[in-house]
C-alpha positions as YAML, in Angstrom:
chain: A
units: angstrom
residues:
- id: 1
  name: MET
  ca: [21.04, 8.11, 56.20]
- id: 2
  name: TYR
  ca: [19.20, 6.74, 52.61]
- id: 3
  name: LEU
  ca: [20.25, 3.62, 51.35]
- id: 4
  name: CYS
  ca: [18.76, 1.74, 48.43]
- id: 5
  name: VAL
  ca: [20.03, -1.60, 46.70]
- id: 6
  name: LEU
  ca: [20.88, -0.74, 42.89]
- id: 7
  name: PRO
  ca: [18.86, -3.10, 40.52]
- id: 8
  name: LYS
  ca: [20.73, -5.98, 38.72]
- id: 9
  name: LYS
  ca: [22.62, -4.51, 35.29]
- id: 10
  name: ASP
  ca: [20.29, -4.06, 32.23]
- id: 11
  name: LYS
  ca: [20.23, -7.39, 30.57]
- id: 12
  name: THR
  ca: [17.59, -6.61, 28.25]
- id: 13
  name: LEU
  ca: [19.53, -7.12, 25.01]
- id: 14
  name: THR
  ca: [20.68, -10.74, 26.00]
- id: 15
  name: GLU
  ca: [17.69, -11.92, 28.64]
- id: 16
  name: PRO
  ca: [13.89, -11.12, 28.61]
- id: 17
  name: ALA
  ca: [13.16, -8.76, 31.40]
- id: 18
  name: ILE
  ca: [12.21, -9.98, 35.10]
- id: 19
  name: PHE
  ca: [8.77, -10.58, 36.42]
- id: 20
  name: ALA
  ca: [7.92, -7.66, 39.49]
- id: 21
  name: THR
  ca: [7.87, -9.56, 42.95]
- id: 22
  name: GLU
  ca: [6.78, -7.48, 45.84]
- id: 23
  name: THR
  ca: [9.46, -4.71, 45.07]
- id: 24
  name: SER
  ca: [12.79, -4.50, 43.26]
- id: 25
  name: CYS
  ca: [13.73, -1.74, 45.20]
- id: 26
  name: ASP
  ca: [15.07, -3.00, 48.26]
- id: 27
  name: CYS
  ca: [15.02, 0.52, 50.57]
- id: 28
  name: ARG
  ca: [16.06, 0.60, 53.99]
- id: 29
  name: ALA
  ca: [14.64, 4.59, 54.08]
- id: 30
  name: PRO
  ca: [11.89, 6.32, 53.09]
- id: 31
  name: HIS
  ca: [11.74, 6.29, 49.09]
- id: 32
  name: GLU
  ca: [12.64, 9.83, 48.61]
- id: 33
  name: LYS
  ca: [10.40, 11.84, 46.48]
- id: 34
  name: LEU
  ca: [11.64, 13.34, 43.10]
- id: 35
  name: THR
  ca: [10.61, 16.12, 41.06]
- id: 36
  name: ILE
  ca: [10.85, 16.31, 37.16]
- id: 37
  name: THR
  ca: [13.53, 18.55, 37.47]
- id: 38
  name: GLN
  ca: [15.83, 16.87, 39.70]
- id: 39
  name: ALA
  ca: [15.26, 13.70, 37.67]
- id: 40
  name: ARG
  ca: [16.19, 15.15, 34.67]
- id: 41
  name: ARG
  ca: [19.36, 16.57, 35.85]
- id: 42
  name: GLY
  ca: [20.17, 13.13, 37.31]
- id: 43
  name: THR
  ca: [20.03, 13.19, 40.61]
- id: 44
  name: PRO
  ca: [19.84, 10.53, 42.44]
- id: 45
  name: VAL
  ca: [22.98, 9.11, 41.73]
- id: 46
  name: ASP
  ca: [22.45, 6.34, 44.02]
- id: 47
  name: ARG
  ca: [19.65, 5.05, 42.47]
- id: 48
  name: PRO
  ca: [17.75, 5.37, 38.97]
- id: 49
  name: VAL
  ca: [14.66, 7.03, 38.25]
- id: 50
  name: ARG
  ca: [11.83, 4.54, 38.51]
- id: 51
  name: VAL
  ca: [9.24, 5.07, 35.67]
- id: 52
  name: TYR
  ca: [6.01, 2.93, 35.60]
- id: 53
  name: ALA
  ca: [3.85, 2.54, 32.39]
- id: 54
  name: ASP
  ca: [0.41, 0.53, 32.21]
- id: 55
  name: GLY
  ca: [-1.76, -0.84, 29.58]
- id: 56
  name: ILE
  ca: [-3.23, -3.82, 27.46]
- id: 57
  name: PHE
  ca: [-0.58, -4.12, 25.28]
- id: 58
  name: ASP
  ca: [-3.27, -6.76, 22.96]
- id: 59
  name: LEU
  ca: [-1.76, -7.67, 19.65]
- id: 60
  name: PHE
  ca: [1.61, -6.15, 20.41]
- id: 61
  name: HIS
  ca: [2.86, -3.72, 17.73]
- id: 62
  name: SER
  ca: [5.14, -0.51, 17.04]
- id: 63
  name: GLY
  ca: [2.89, 2.06, 18.57]
- id: 64
  name: HIS
  ca: [3.22, 0.07, 21.82]
- id: 65
  name: ALA
  ca: [7.08, -0.49, 21.54]
- id: 66
  name: ARG
  ca: [7.48, 3.83, 20.89]
- id: 67
  name: ALA
  ca: [5.66, 4.68, 23.93]
- id: 68
  name: LEU
  ca: [8.00, 2.51, 26.08]
- id: 69
  name: MET
  ca: [11.25, 3.66, 24.38]
- id: 70
  name: GLN
  ca: [9.90, 7.18, 25.10]
- id: 71
  name: ALA
  ca: [9.16, 6.37, 28.70]
- id: 72
  name: LYS
  ca: [12.56, 4.85, 29.02]
- id: 73
  name: ASN
  ca: [14.39, 7.76, 27.69]
- id: 74
  name: LEU
  ca: [12.54, 10.36, 29.69]
- id: 75
  name: PHE
  ca: [15.36, 10.74, 32.33]
- id: 76
  name: PRO
  ca: [19.10, 9.92, 32.12]
- id: 77
  name: ASN
  ca: [19.16, 6.96, 34.38]
- id: 78
  name: THR
  ca: [15.79, 5.32, 33.99]
- id: 79
  name: TYR
  ca: [14.27, 2.08, 35.17]
- id: 80
  name: LEU
  ca: [11.45, 1.01, 33.25]
- id: 81
  name: ILE
  ca: [8.39, -0.96, 35.34]
- id: 82
  name: VAL
  ca: [5.64, -1.52, 32.84]
- id: 83
  name: GLY
  ca: [2.22, -2.95, 34.52]
- id: 84
  name: VAL
  ca: [0.10, -5.29, 32.34]
- id: 85
  name: CYS
  ca: [-3.85, -5.63, 33.54]
- id: 86
  name: SER
  ca: [-4.96, -9.27, 33.52]
- id: 87
  name: ASP
  ca: [-7.85, -10.48, 31.09]
- id: 88
  name: GLU
  ca: [-10.71, -10.44, 33.77]
- id: 89
  name: LEU
  ca: [-9.99, -6.64, 34.61]
- id: 90
  name: THR
  ca: [-9.55, -6.15, 30.58]
- id: 91
  name: HIS
  ca: [-12.98, -8.19, 29.57]
- id: 92
  name: LYS
  ca: [-14.67, -5.98, 32.47]
- id: 93
  name: TYR
  ca: [-13.53, -2.56, 31.69]
- id: 94
  name: LYS
  ca: [-12.91, -2.61, 28.14]
- id: 95
  name: GLY
  ca: [-13.75, -5.60, 26.21]
- id: 96
  name: PHE
  ca: [-12.48, -8.75, 24.96]
- id: 97
  name: THR
  ca: [-8.63, -9.48, 23.83]
- id: 98
  name: VAL
  ca: [-7.07, -11.30, 20.64]
- id: 99
  name: MET
  ca: [-3.98, -12.29, 23.12]
- id: 100
  name: THR
  ca: [-4.61, -14.37, 26.66]
- id: 101
  name: GLU
  ca: [-2.79, -12.25, 29.57]
- id: 102
  name: LEU
  ca: [0.00, -15.07, 29.48]
- id: 103
  name: GLU
  ca: [0.66, -13.97, 26.05]
- id: 104
  name: ARG
  ca: [0.93, -10.33, 26.31]
- id: 105
  name: TYR
  ca: [3.31, -10.86, 29.60]
- id: 106
  name: GLU
  ca: [5.65, -12.49, 27.56]
- id: 107
  name: ALA
  ca: [5.40, -10.07, 24.53]
- id: 108
  name: LEU
  ca: [6.73, -7.30, 26.82]
- id: 109
  name: ARG
  ca: [9.24, -9.04, 28.99]
- id: 110
  name: HIS
  ca: [10.74, -9.47, 25.00]
- id: 111
  name: CYS
  ca: [10.95, -5.55, 24.36]
- id: 112
  name: ARG
  ca: [14.03, -3.96, 24.75]
- id: 113
  name: TYR
  ca: [13.31, -1.02, 26.65]
- id: 114
  name: VAL
  ca: [11.27, -3.05, 29.30]
- id: 115
  name: ASP
  ca: [13.12, -3.60, 32.95]
- id: 116
  name: GLU
  ca: [10.75, -5.40, 34.69]
- id: 117
  name: VAL
  ca: [6.91, -6.47, 34.14]
- id: 118
  name: LEU
  ca: [4.48, -6.34, 36.54]
- id: 119
  name: ARG
  ca: [1.61, -8.95, 35.97]
- id: 120
  name: ASP
  ca: [-2.14, -8.21, 36.98]
- id: 121
  name: ALA
  ca: [-1.53, -4.63, 37.36]
- id: 122
  name: PRO
  ca: [-4.22, -2.59, 38.98]
- id: 123
  name: TRP
  ca: [-7.11, -0.25, 37.08]
- id: 124
  name: THR
  ca: [-6.53, 2.34, 38.80]
- id: 125
  name: LEU
  ca: [-3.16, 3.27, 40.38]
- id: 126
  name: THR
  ca: [-3.51, 3.97, 44.20]
- id: 127
  name: PRO
  ca: [-0.99, 6.04, 46.42]
- id: 128
  name: GLU
  ca: [-0.56, 2.60, 48.18]
- id: 129
  name: PHE
  ca: [0.51, 0.83, 45.01]
- id: 130
  name: LEU
  ca: [2.87, 3.75, 44.11]
- id: 131
  name: GLU
  ca: [4.75, 3.31, 47.33]
- id: 132
  name: LYS
  ca: [4.71, -0.16, 47.37]
- id: 133
  name: HIS
  ca: [6.45, -0.49, 44.21]
- id: 134
  name: LYS
  ca: [8.67, 2.88, 44.77]
- id: 135
  name: ILE
  ca: [7.26, 4.91, 41.83]
- id: 136
  name: ASP
  ca: [8.63, 8.10, 40.93]
- id: 137
  name: PHE
  ca: [6.84, 9.01, 38.06]
- id: 138
  name: VAL
  ca: [4.27, 7.31, 35.60]
- id: 139
  name: ALA
  ca: [4.17, 7.98, 31.76]
- id: 140
  name: HIS
  ca: [1.21, 7.52, 29.57]
- id: 141
  name: ASP
  ca: [0.07, 9.54, 26.79]
- id: 142
  name: ASP
  ca: [-1.88, 13.04, 28.02]
- id: 143
  name: ILE
  ca: [-5.11, 12.02, 26.38]
- id: 144
  name: PRO
  ca: [-7.84, 11.59, 28.89]
- id: 145
  name: TYR
  ca: [-8.52, 8.34, 29.89]
- id: 146
  name: SER
  ca: [-12.03, 7.82, 30.67]
- id: 147
  name: SER
  ca: [-13.14, 4.47, 31.87]
- id: 148
  name: ALA
  ca: [-13.94, 2.85, 35.48]
- id: 149
  name: GLY
  ca: [-16.72, 5.66, 36.08]
- id: 150
  name: SER
  ca: [-13.89, 8.04, 36.10]
- id: 151
  name: GLU
  ca: [-13.14, 11.03, 33.40]
- id: 152
  name: ASP
  ca: [-9.39, 10.33, 33.47]
- id: 153
  name: VAL
  ca: [-7.97, 7.64, 35.51]
- id: 154
  name: TYR
  ca: [-4.67, 9.47, 35.52]
- id: 155
  name: LYS
  ca: [-6.16, 12.92, 36.70]
- id: 156
  name: HIS
  ca: [-4.82, 12.33, 40.35]
- id: 157
  name: ILE
  ca: [-1.19, 11.41, 38.78]
- id: 158
  name: LYS
  ca: [-1.32, 14.48, 37.31]
- id: 159
  name: GLU
  ca: [-2.45, 16.30, 40.25]
- id: 160
  name: ALA
  ca: [0.54, 15.18, 42.45]
- id: 161
  name: GLY
  ca: [3.26, 16.24, 39.96]
- id: 162
  name: MET
  ca: [3.92, 12.36, 39.05]
- id: 163
  name: PHE
  ca: [2.67, 12.29, 35.53]
- id: 164
  name: VAL
  ca: [5.04, 12.32, 32.78]
- id: 165
  name: PRO
  ca: [3.35, 12.58, 28.91]
- id: 166
  name: THR
  ca: [4.37, 10.47, 26.20]
- id: 167
  name: GLN
  ca: [3.70, 10.82, 22.36]
- id: 168
  name: ARG
  ca: [1.09, 8.48, 20.47]
- id: 169
  name: THR
  ca: [2.18, 6.90, 17.41]
- id: 170
  name: GLU
  ca: [-0.82, 7.80, 14.54]
- id: 171
  name: GLY
  ca: [-1.89, 5.04, 12.44]
- id: 172
  name: ILE
  ca: [-1.06, 2.34, 14.55]
- id: 173
  name: SER
  ca: [-3.33, 0.69, 17.22]
- id: 174
  name: THR
  ca: [-4.73, -2.29, 18.25]
- id: 175
  name: SER
  ca: [-8.19, -1.34, 17.71]
- id: 176
  name: ASP
  ca: [-6.38, -0.65, 13.78]
- id: 177
  name: ILE
  ca: [-5.51, -3.91, 13.54]
- id: 178
  name: ILE
  ca: [-8.78, -5.96, 14.37]
- id: 179
  name: THR
  ca: [-10.52, -3.22, 12.12]
- id: 180
  name: ARG
  ca: [-8.46, -4.60, 9.23]
- id: 181
  name: ILE
  ca: [-9.07, -8.48, 10.20]
- id: 182
  name: VAL
  ca: [-12.87, -7.78, 10.62]
- id: 183
  name: ARG
  ca: [-13.30, -5.72, 7.16]
- id: 184
  name: ASP
  ca: [-11.12, -8.43, 5.25]
- id: 185
  name: TYR
  ca: [-12.74, -11.36, 7.01]
- id: 186
  name: ASP
  ca: [-12.93, -13.40, 4.08]
- id: 187
  name: VAL
  ca: [-9.74, -13.10, 2.95]
- id: 188
  name: TYR
  ca: [-8.18, -14.43, 6.02]
- id: 189
  name: ALA
  ca: [-10.80, -17.36, 6.26]
- id: 190
  name: ARG
  ca: [-9.76, -18.28, 3.17]
- id: 191
  name: ARG
  ca: [-5.90, -18.00, 3.90]
- id: 192
  name: ASN
  ca: [-6.68, -20.28, 6.73]
- id: 193
  name: LEU
  ca: [-8.44, -22.99, 5.03]
- id: 194
  name: GLN
  ca: [-5.34, -22.78, 2.62]
- id: 195
  name: ARG
  ca: [-3.07, -23.41, 5.35]
- id: 196
  name: GLY
  ca: [-4.59, -26.18, 6.90]
- id: 197
  name: TYR
  ca: [-7.25, -24.70, 9.61]
- id: 198
  name: THR
  ca: [-10.35, -26.54, 9.87]
- id: 199
  name: ALA
  ca: [-13.82, -24.81, 9.11]
- id: 200
  name: LYS
  ca: [-14.41, -25.93, 12.91]
- id: 201
  name: GLU
  ca: [-11.32, -24.13, 13.76]
- id: 202
  name: LEU
  ca: [-12.52, -20.82, 11.98]
- id: 203
  name: ASN
  ca: [-16.11, -20.78, 13.05]
- id: 204
  name: VAL
  ca: [-16.92, -21.10, 9.18]
- id: 205
  name: SER
  ca: [-19.81, -22.65, 8.27]
- id: 206
  name: TYR
  ca: [-20.28, -25.42, 6.01]
- id: 207
  name: ILE
  ca: [-21.65, -23.30, 3.05]
- id: 208
  name: ASN
  ca: [-19.05, -20.61, 3.56]
- id: 209
  name: GLU
  ca: [-16.18, -23.18, 3.86]
- id: 210
  name: LYS
  ca: [-17.67, -24.57, 0.42]
- id: 211
  name: LYS
  ca: [-17.67, -21.01, -1.00]
- id: 212
  name: TYR
  ca: [-13.95, -20.31, 0.36]
- id: 213
  name: ARG
  ca: [-12.49, -23.14, -1.07]
- id: 214
  name: LEU
  ca: [-14.20, -22.93, -4.59]
- id: 215
  name: GLN
  ca: [-12.94, -19.35, -4.24]
- id: 216
  name: ASN
  ca: [-9.24, -20.77, -3.65]
- id: 217
  name: GLN
  ca: [-9.37, -22.90, -6.30]
- id: 218
  name: VAL
  ca: [-10.50, -20.10, -8.88]
- id: 219
  name: ASP
  ca: [-7.93, -17.96, -7.71]
- id: 220
  name: ARG
  ca: [-5.32, -20.29, -8.33]
- id: 221
  name: MET
  ca: [-6.35, -21.04, -11.58]
- id: 222
  name: LYS
  ca: [-6.46, -17.37, -12.20]
- id: 223
  name: GLU
  ca: [-2.58, -17.36, -11.32]
- id: 224
  name: LYS
  ca: [-1.90, -20.43, -13.70]
- id: 225
  name: VAL
  ca: [-3.63, -18.26, -16.20]
- id: 226
  name: ARG
  ca: [-1.41, -15.26, -15.31]
- id: 227
  name: THR
  ca: [2.03, -17.27, -15.24]
- id: 228
  name: VAL
  ca: [0.79, -19.10, -18.67]
- id: 229
  name: GLU
  ca: [0.53, -15.21, -20.07]
- id: 230
  name: GLU
  ca: [3.71, -13.93, -18.51]
- id: 231
  name: LYS
  ca: [5.51, -17.22, -20.29]
- id: 232
  name: SER
  ca: [3.84, -16.43, -23.30]
- id: 233
  name: LYS
  ca: [4.89, -12.67, -23.39]
- id: 234
  name: HIS
  ca: [8.27, -13.56, -22.55]
- id: 235
  name: PHE
  ca: [8.00, -16.08, -25.65]
- id: 236
  name: VAL
  ca: [6.42, -13.52, -27.99]
- id: 237
  name: TYR
  ca: [9.24, -11.23, -26.79]
- id: 238
  name: ARG
  ca: [11.93, -13.25, -27.72]
- id: 239
  name: VAL
  ca: [10.53, -14.24, -31.19]
- id: 240
  name: GLU
  ca: [10.06, -10.70, -32.01]
- id: 241
  name: GLU
  ca: [13.66, -10.16, -30.73]
- id: 242
  name: LYS
  ca: [14.96, -12.88, -32.72]
- id: 243
  name: SER
  ca: [12.87, -12.20, -36.15]
- id: 244
  name: HIS
  ca: [14.27, -8.46, -35.76]
- id: 245
  name: ASP
  ca: [18.05, -9.91, -35.95]
- id: 246
  name: LEU
  ca: [16.76, -12.31, -38.45]
- id: 247
  name: ILE
  ca: [15.43, -9.48, -40.59]
- id: 248
  name: GLN
  ca: [18.56, -6.75, -39.76]
- id: 249
  name: LYS
  ca: [21.15, -9.79, -41.12]
- id: 250
  name: TRP
  ca: [18.87, -10.37, -44.13]
- id: 251
  name: GLU
  ca: [18.83, -6.62, -45.14]
- id: 252
  name: GLU
  ca: [22.56, -6.39, -44.51]
- id: 253
  name: LYS
  ca: [23.36, -9.44, -46.66]
- id: 254
  name: SER
  ca: [20.92, -7.93, -49.23]
- id: 255
  name: ARG
  ca: [22.80, -4.73, -49.46]
- id: 256
  name: GLU
  ca: [25.80, -6.65, -49.76]
- id: 257
  name: PHE
  ca: [24.42, -8.99, -52.44]
- id: 258
  name: ILE
  ca: [23.34, -5.84, -54.41]
- id: 259
  name: GLY
  ca: [26.38, -4.21, -54.10]
- id: 260
  name: ASN
  ca: [28.63, -7.23, -55.35]
- id: 261
  name: PHE
  ca: [25.99, -7.43, -58.02]
- id: 262
  name: LEU
  ca: [26.09, -4.01, -59.46]
- id: 263
  name: GLU
  ca: [30.21, -4.03, -59.06]
- id: 264
  name: LEU
  ca: [30.41, -7.04, -61.21]
- id: 265
  name: PHE
  ca: [27.38, -6.18, -63.68]
- id: 266
  name: GLY
  ca: [26.54, -2.40, -63.30]
- id: 267
  name: PRO
  ca: [27.09, 0.43, -65.81]
- id: 268
  name: ASP
  ca: [30.96, 0.53, -64.78]
- id: 269
  name: GLY
  ca: [31.34, -3.21, -63.61]
- id: 270
  name: THR
  ca: [33.85, -5.68, -64.02]
- id: 271
  name: TRP
  ca: [32.08, -7.82, -66.28]
- id: 272
  name: LYS
  ca: [31.67, -4.83, -68.93]
- id: 273
  name: GLN
  ca: [35.23, -4.48, -69.01]
- id: 274
  name: VAL
  ca: [35.82, -7.93, -69.33]
- id: 275
  name: PHE
  ca: [33.42, -8.31, -72.26]
- id: 276
  name: GLN
  ca: [34.58, -5.38, -74.14]
- id: 277
  name: GLU
  ca: [38.16, -6.58, -74.01]
- id: 278
  name: ARG
  ca: [36.91, -10.13, -75.29]
- id: 279
  name: SER
  ca: [34.76, -8.58, -78.33]
- id: 280
  name: GLY
  ca: [37.89, -6.24, -79.41]
- id: 281
  name: ARG
  ca: [40.14, -9.35, -79.22]
- id: 282
  name: MET
  ca: [37.45, -11.17, -81.43]
- id: 283
  name: LEU
  ca: [37.24, -7.99, -83.72]
- id: 284
  name: SER
  ca: [40.66, -7.87, -84.36]
- id: 285
  name: TYR
  ca: [41.11, -11.72, -85.04]
- id: 286
  name: ALA
  ca: [38.15, -11.28, -87.77]
- id: 287
  name: LEU
  ca: [39.88, -8.63, -89.46]
- id: 288
  name: SER
  ca: [43.30, -9.91, -89.35]
- id: 289
  name: PRO
  ca: [43.51, -13.68, -88.89]
- id: 290
  name: ARG
  ca: [46.56, -15.23, -88.62]
- id: 291
  name: GLU
  ca: [48.31, -17.42, -91.15]
- id: 292
  name: SER
  ca: [48.11, -21.48, -91.04]
- id: 293
  name: PRO
  ca: [51.50, -22.82, -89.96]
- id: 294
  name: CYS
  ca: [53.74, -24.23, -92.72]
- id: 295
  name: ASN
  ca: [54.27, -27.41, -90.70]
- id: 296
  name: SER
  ca: [50.69, -28.41, -90.84]
- id: 297
  name: PRO
  ca: [49.98, -32.30, -91.35]
- id: 298
  name: PRO
  ca: [48.54, -32.86, -95.13]
- id: 299
  name: ARG
  ca: [45.01, -33.47, -95.77]
- id: 300
  name: GLU
  ca: [44.50, -37.25, -95.71]
- id: 301
  name: LEU
  ca: [42.70, -38.61, -98.58]
- id: 302
  name: SER
  ca: [39.82, -40.75, -98.04]
- id: 303
  name: PRO
  ca: [40.65, -44.42, -98.73]
- id: 304
  name: LEU
  ca: [37.43, -44.81, -100.84]
- id: 305
  name: ARG
  ca: [38.19, -42.23, -103.31]
- id: 306
  name: SER
  ca: [41.30, -42.70, -105.89]
- id: 307
  name: PRO
  ca: [43.21, -39.72, -106.48]
- id: 308
  name: SER
  ca: [43.07, -38.34, -109.58]
- id: 309
  name: PRO
  ca: [45.85, -38.43, -112.35]
- id: 310
  name: PRO
  ca: [48.41, -35.22, -112.22]
- id: 311
  name: SER
  ca: [47.45, -32.76, -115.06]
- id: 312
  name: PRO
  ca: [50.51, -32.18, -117.40]
- id: 313
  name: ILE
  ca: [50.49, -28.46, -115.91]
- id: 314
  name: SER
  ca: [50.72, -29.63, -112.32]
- id: 315
  name: ARG
  ca: [53.68, -32.32, -113.23]
- id: 316
  name: TRP
  ca: [55.44, -29.61, -114.91]
- id: 317
  name: HIS
  ca: [54.74, -27.40, -111.60]
- id: 318
  name: ASN
  ca: [55.74, -30.23, -109.94]
- id: 319
  name: ALA
  ca: [58.96, -30.84, -111.95]
- id: 320
  name: ARG
  ca: [59.84, -27.45, -112.04]
- id: 321
  name: PRO
  ca: [62.93, -26.96, -109.82]
- id: 322
  name: SER
  ca: [62.68, -24.17, -107.31]
- id: 323
  name: PRO
  ca: [65.09, -21.35, -107.71]
- id: 324
  name: PRO
  ca: [68.47, -22.02, -106.35]
- id: 325
  name: ALA
  ca: [69.11, -20.11, -103.45]
- id: 326
  name: SER
  ca: [73.32, -19.55, -104.14]
- id: 327
  name: PRO
  ca: [75.22, -19.89, -107.66]
- id: 328
  name: LYS
  ca: [76.28, -23.14, -107.26]
- id: 329
  name: GLY
  ca: [72.60, -24.24, -106.56]
- id: 330
  name: ALA
  ca: [71.86, -22.55, -109.82]
- id: 331
  name: THR
  ca: [74.90, -24.42, -112.23]
- id: 332
  name: ALA
  ca: [73.77, -27.61, -110.45]
- id: 333
  name: SER
  ca: [70.55, -26.82, -111.58]
- id: 334
  name: ILE
  ca: [70.99, -26.23, -115.08]
- id: 335
  name: SER
  ca: [73.13, -29.06, -115.67]
- id: 336
  name: SER
  ca: [70.34, -31.22, -114.43]
- id: 337
  name: MET
  ca: [68.01, -30.20, -116.67]
- id: 338
  name: SER
  ca: [70.31, -30.28, -119.50]
- id: 339
  name: GLU
  ca: [70.77, -33.82, -118.82]
- id: 340
  name: GLY
  ca: [67.24, -34.50, -118.72]
- id: 341
  name: ASP
  ca: [66.85, -33.21, -122.30]
- id: 342
  name: GLU
  ca: [69.34, -35.63, -123.33]
- id: 343
  name: ASP
  ca: [67.82, -38.57, -121.96]
- id: 344
  name: GLU
  ca: [64.42, -37.55, -123.27]
- id: 345
  name: LYS
  ca: [66.25, -37.43, -126.84]
...
């Protein structure tokens, strides 16, 4: 009878993946070998399919994560074990790494697709290693991996029917990232000098340190000039906008003033009508002046000049009575004239 203790419930979304010990599958019977067809059908139902993926995983990036995602989703029920090679093996067979082995272990533990991390993984997988960790399949990209005197370290895995290929992510790799840093070395050296790292920590010579600091000062000055230019452009734009508004308002006021002027002083303006009316009145006054009022005050004589004696004619005219307004008045005037004649006699 086959009995296998299931691993604990997946906690990769809330906790880091566990580190592998001798084996995480405590089987009391020989580990049943599965075919890819059986694994894809979801059998056996009493345990997950144990998939192993190994690598260096230096400068862990999205290409690594996508490969592990593919390995995790190869079968309906997959338990993904990731083997990470140590610094000693990596430096011997591949080259120097940027991250230490402890940093690389921790990076893999916090990938959501990883169930278990196997530290100090072997460079070449042996049947004894596969049996020890109860591995059903090995996942890796299908490109032959020549190393350690072998044209393809996964050749015997492929021949045993335990190899499942994954796809590489184009445009991203650890070598590509290192190439970018080496290509732009001066930029990153200046960047870290600005952030407080010493020339000794960066392995930068005294002359290069001074050169980088001078370049940083020049860049800061350029940035200040660029900022001033941007502010000046903004100020000029605002002035132009205000000037345009002022010119537009001035044109509107000018048109309004000219219109009012023409309405008042134009050929058919209000002022012409008023002038014509006043001219007509003055002309009519000149042609037919009004009579002076009867009760106008008498003209006063100058005190320096004595009044001239009235002439007999004027006295006669003054003594002459005014014509009577009625017959009775005429009778009275005749009687008064006769009385005056008698007196003179």
